[in-house]
Amino acid sequence: MRQDSHLQRRIEQKLDTRRQQKLLRNVSAFHHQDGKLFDTDNQPYVNFSGNDYLGLAHDPSVIKAWQDGLEQFGAGSTASPLVTGFTRAHQHLEHTLCDWLGFERALLFNSGFSANQAVIFSLLEKQDILLQDKLNHASLMEAGMLCDAKMQRFPHNNINKLKSLLQANEQTPARFVVTEGVFSMDGDLSPLAEIRAACDEHDAWLMVDDAHGVGVLGDEGQGSAHLANVKPDILVVTFGKAFGMMGAAVLCSEQVHDYFTQFARHYVYSTAMPPAQAHALSHTLSMIRTQSWRREKLSALSDCFHNELKNCTEVVDTITPIKPVVLGDVEKMQLVASKLKKDGFLTGAIRPPTVPVNTARLRITLSVNQSETQVKDLAVLLRRCIEEGE
């Protein structure tokens, strides 16, 4: 590789800029053992930064289900779904998801990123309008920027602005509204009932990405749409959060399923998820539906967290396991995160461009794996760190 090339200089300049702004990201290796998280120096932490909300990622029965799947179906699917990669394990998972979430059909993907992009890229054409909440996930925003349709964004959860955009685009052939059910960096819910009503009024389709709501909200964990008594036209659920695994599914009508089977390139041209994984996901789904104690414990942990941090204006009160602590300044956020880490608590240190400028935050997440004592200890230390920094 030439060291004096224009591309090499550009790479160095962009990395230097990130370093100077204290925004450079790094990858760290961790391993899990006996309910704790260890870094490469074998330092143990209580994990308040992951998305394993229901504590299923290391559940012995989930591990056993994946092992059973490996014995029955082998290690990989070996082909795309439209060749020979679709198995009885995939079919059973799709049927179970449809029964749980109330849709006619489902398609499985290897990630929520590819599922979101498959929907937007394949459905929308040049003359269409795509309306997105400004805080939607990067996968949705990137798809909106790269697809043929015109994209407009409305301020976060601003129904009046959404209505005005729908009204202004009444003559557009297709209007497509996309929102998250639970927003990953803020932990708040989308006003889905109002959005659904606005879409119905203006003959628009509604897509909900419920990555952080499914499994956690609703009677059997059906998610934010079920909680709001709303059925979107397209629902995307992912398996990398409450399910404790990976992958995603798009829930839709029979006709839309057939359309995606023809035109969704991320589905048609990708190797299907391993059937052993689909088998394990079906087992995990059964646990989510029946083991309501997991959601009840999350609720108790949430109450504990907020009770200990009353009157801390930096802490955003949410009903979800995502607890943002907005500190604004990147250096202040990093200092608090370092103090918590020194005392054995690992939290998500989130900075721009992941969140807007001047909204750097700790993204604290709750999990069934944690105890009330651990949550209380974290909250007490966090309050002390915030007060010392004022």
CSV table of N, CA and C in Angstrom, one decimal, residues 1 11 13 23 37 46 71 78-79 134 146 171 208 211 213 253 266 280 291 293-294 312 314-315 322 327 347 368 385:
chain,number,residue,atom,x,y,z
A,1,MET,N,0.8,-1.2,0.0
A,1,MET,CA,0.0,0.0,0.0
A,1,MET,C,0.9,1.3,0.0
A,11,ILE,N,-7.4,9.0,4.9
A,11,ILE,CA,-7.7,8.1,6.1
A,11,ILE,C,-7.0,8.7,7.3
A,13,GLN,N,-6.1,11.7,8.0
A,13,GLN,CA,-6.7,13.0,8.4
A,13,GLN,C,-8.0,12.8,9.2
A,23,LEU,N,-13.5,11.5,19.9
A,23,LEU,CA,-14.6,10.7,19.4
A,23,LEU,C,-14.2,9.4,18.8
A,37,LEU,N,-18.9,-10.2,33.3
A,37,LEU,CA,-18.2,-9.8,32.1
A,37,LEU,C,-16.7,-9.5,32.4
A,46,VAL,N,-19.9,-5.7,36.2
A,46,VAL,CA,-21.3,-5.9,36.1
A,46,VAL,C,-21.7,-5.2,34.8
A,71,GLU,N,-27.1,-30.6,16.1
A,71,GLU,CA,-27.2,-32.0,15.9
A,71,GLU,C,-28.2,-32.4,14.8
A,78,THR,N,-26.1,-23.2,4.2
A,78,THR,CA,-25.4,-23.5,2.9
A,78,THR,C,-25.9,-22.9,1.7
A,79,ALA,N,-27.0,-22.1,1.8
A,79,ALA,CA,-27.6,-21.5,0.6
A,79,ALA,C,-28.5,-20.4,0.9
A,134,LYS,N,-36.6,11.6,13.1
A,134,LYS,CA,-35.2,12.0,13.1
A,134,LYS,C,-34.2,11.2,13.9
A,146,LEU,N,-30.1,6.3,0.4
A,146,LEU,CA,-29.6,5.6,-0.7
A,146,LEU,C,-30.7,5.0,-1.6
A,171,GLN,N,-50.3,14.2,-3.0
A,171,GLN,CA,-50.3,13.8,-4.4
A,171,GLN,C,-49.2,12.8,-4.8
A,208,VAL,N,-42.7,-0.2,11.5
A,208,VAL,CA,-42.2,0.0,12.8
A,208,VAL,C,-41.0,-1.0,13.0
A,211,ALA,N,-36.9,-3.2,17.4
A,211,ALA,CA,-35.7,-4.0,17.9
A,211,ALA,C,-35.7,-4.0,19.4
A,213,GLY,N,-38.2,-3.1,21.6
A,213,GLY,CA,-39.4,-3.2,22.3
A,213,GLY,C,-39.9,-4.7,22.3
A,253,SER,N,-48.0,-8.9,5.3
A,253,SER,CA,-49.1,-9.6,4.7
A,253,SER,C,-48.6,-10.7,3.8
A,266,HIS,N,-31.6,-8.3,-0.3
A,266,HIS,CA,-30.9,-8.8,0.9
A,266,HIS,C,-31.4,-10.1,1.3
A,280,ALA,N,-33.1,-22.7,17.8
A,280,ALA,CA,-32.9,-22.1,19.1
A,280,ALA,C,-33.8,-20.9,19.3
A,291,GLN,N,-42.5,-16.9,30.1
A,291,GLN,CA,-41.8,-16.5,31.4
A,291,GLN,C,-42.0,-15.0,31.6
A,293,TRP,N,-42.1,-13.6,34.3
A,293,TRP,CA,-41.3,-13.1,35.5
A,293,TRP,C,-40.1,-12.3,35.0
A,294,ARG,N,-39.6,-12.5,33.8
A,294,ARG,CA,-38.5,-11.8,33.3
A,294,ARG,C,-38.8,-10.3,33.1
A,312,CYS,N,-32.5,13.8,39.8
A,312,CYS,CA,-31.3,13.9,38.9
A,312,CYS,C,-31.8,14.2,37.5
A,314,GLU,N,-30.3,14.8,34.9
A,314,GLU,CA,-29.6,14.2,33.8
A,314,GLU,C,-30.1,12.8,33.4
A,315,VAL,N,-30.9,12.2,34.3
A,315,VAL,CA,-31.4,10.8,34.1
A,315,VAL,C,-32.8,10.9,33.5
A,322,ILE,N,-33.8,0.7,28.8
A,322,ILE,CA,-32.8,1.7,28.4
A,322,ILE,C,-32.9,3.0,29.2
A,327,LEU,N,-25.3,13.8,29.8
A,327,LEU,CA,-24.3,14.6,30.5
A,327,LEU,C,-23.8,15.8,29.6
A,347,THR,N,-20.7,0.7,31.6
A,347,THR,CA,-21.9,1.3,31.0
A,347,THR,C,-21.5,1.8,29.6
A,368,VAL,N,-32.2,-8.8,33.3
A,368,VAL,CA,-32.6,-9.8,34.3
A,368,VAL,C,-31.4,-10.4,35.0
A,385,CYS,N,-21.2,10.7,41.3
A,385,CYS,CA,-20.4,11.2,40.2
A,385,CYS,C,-21.0,12.4,39.6
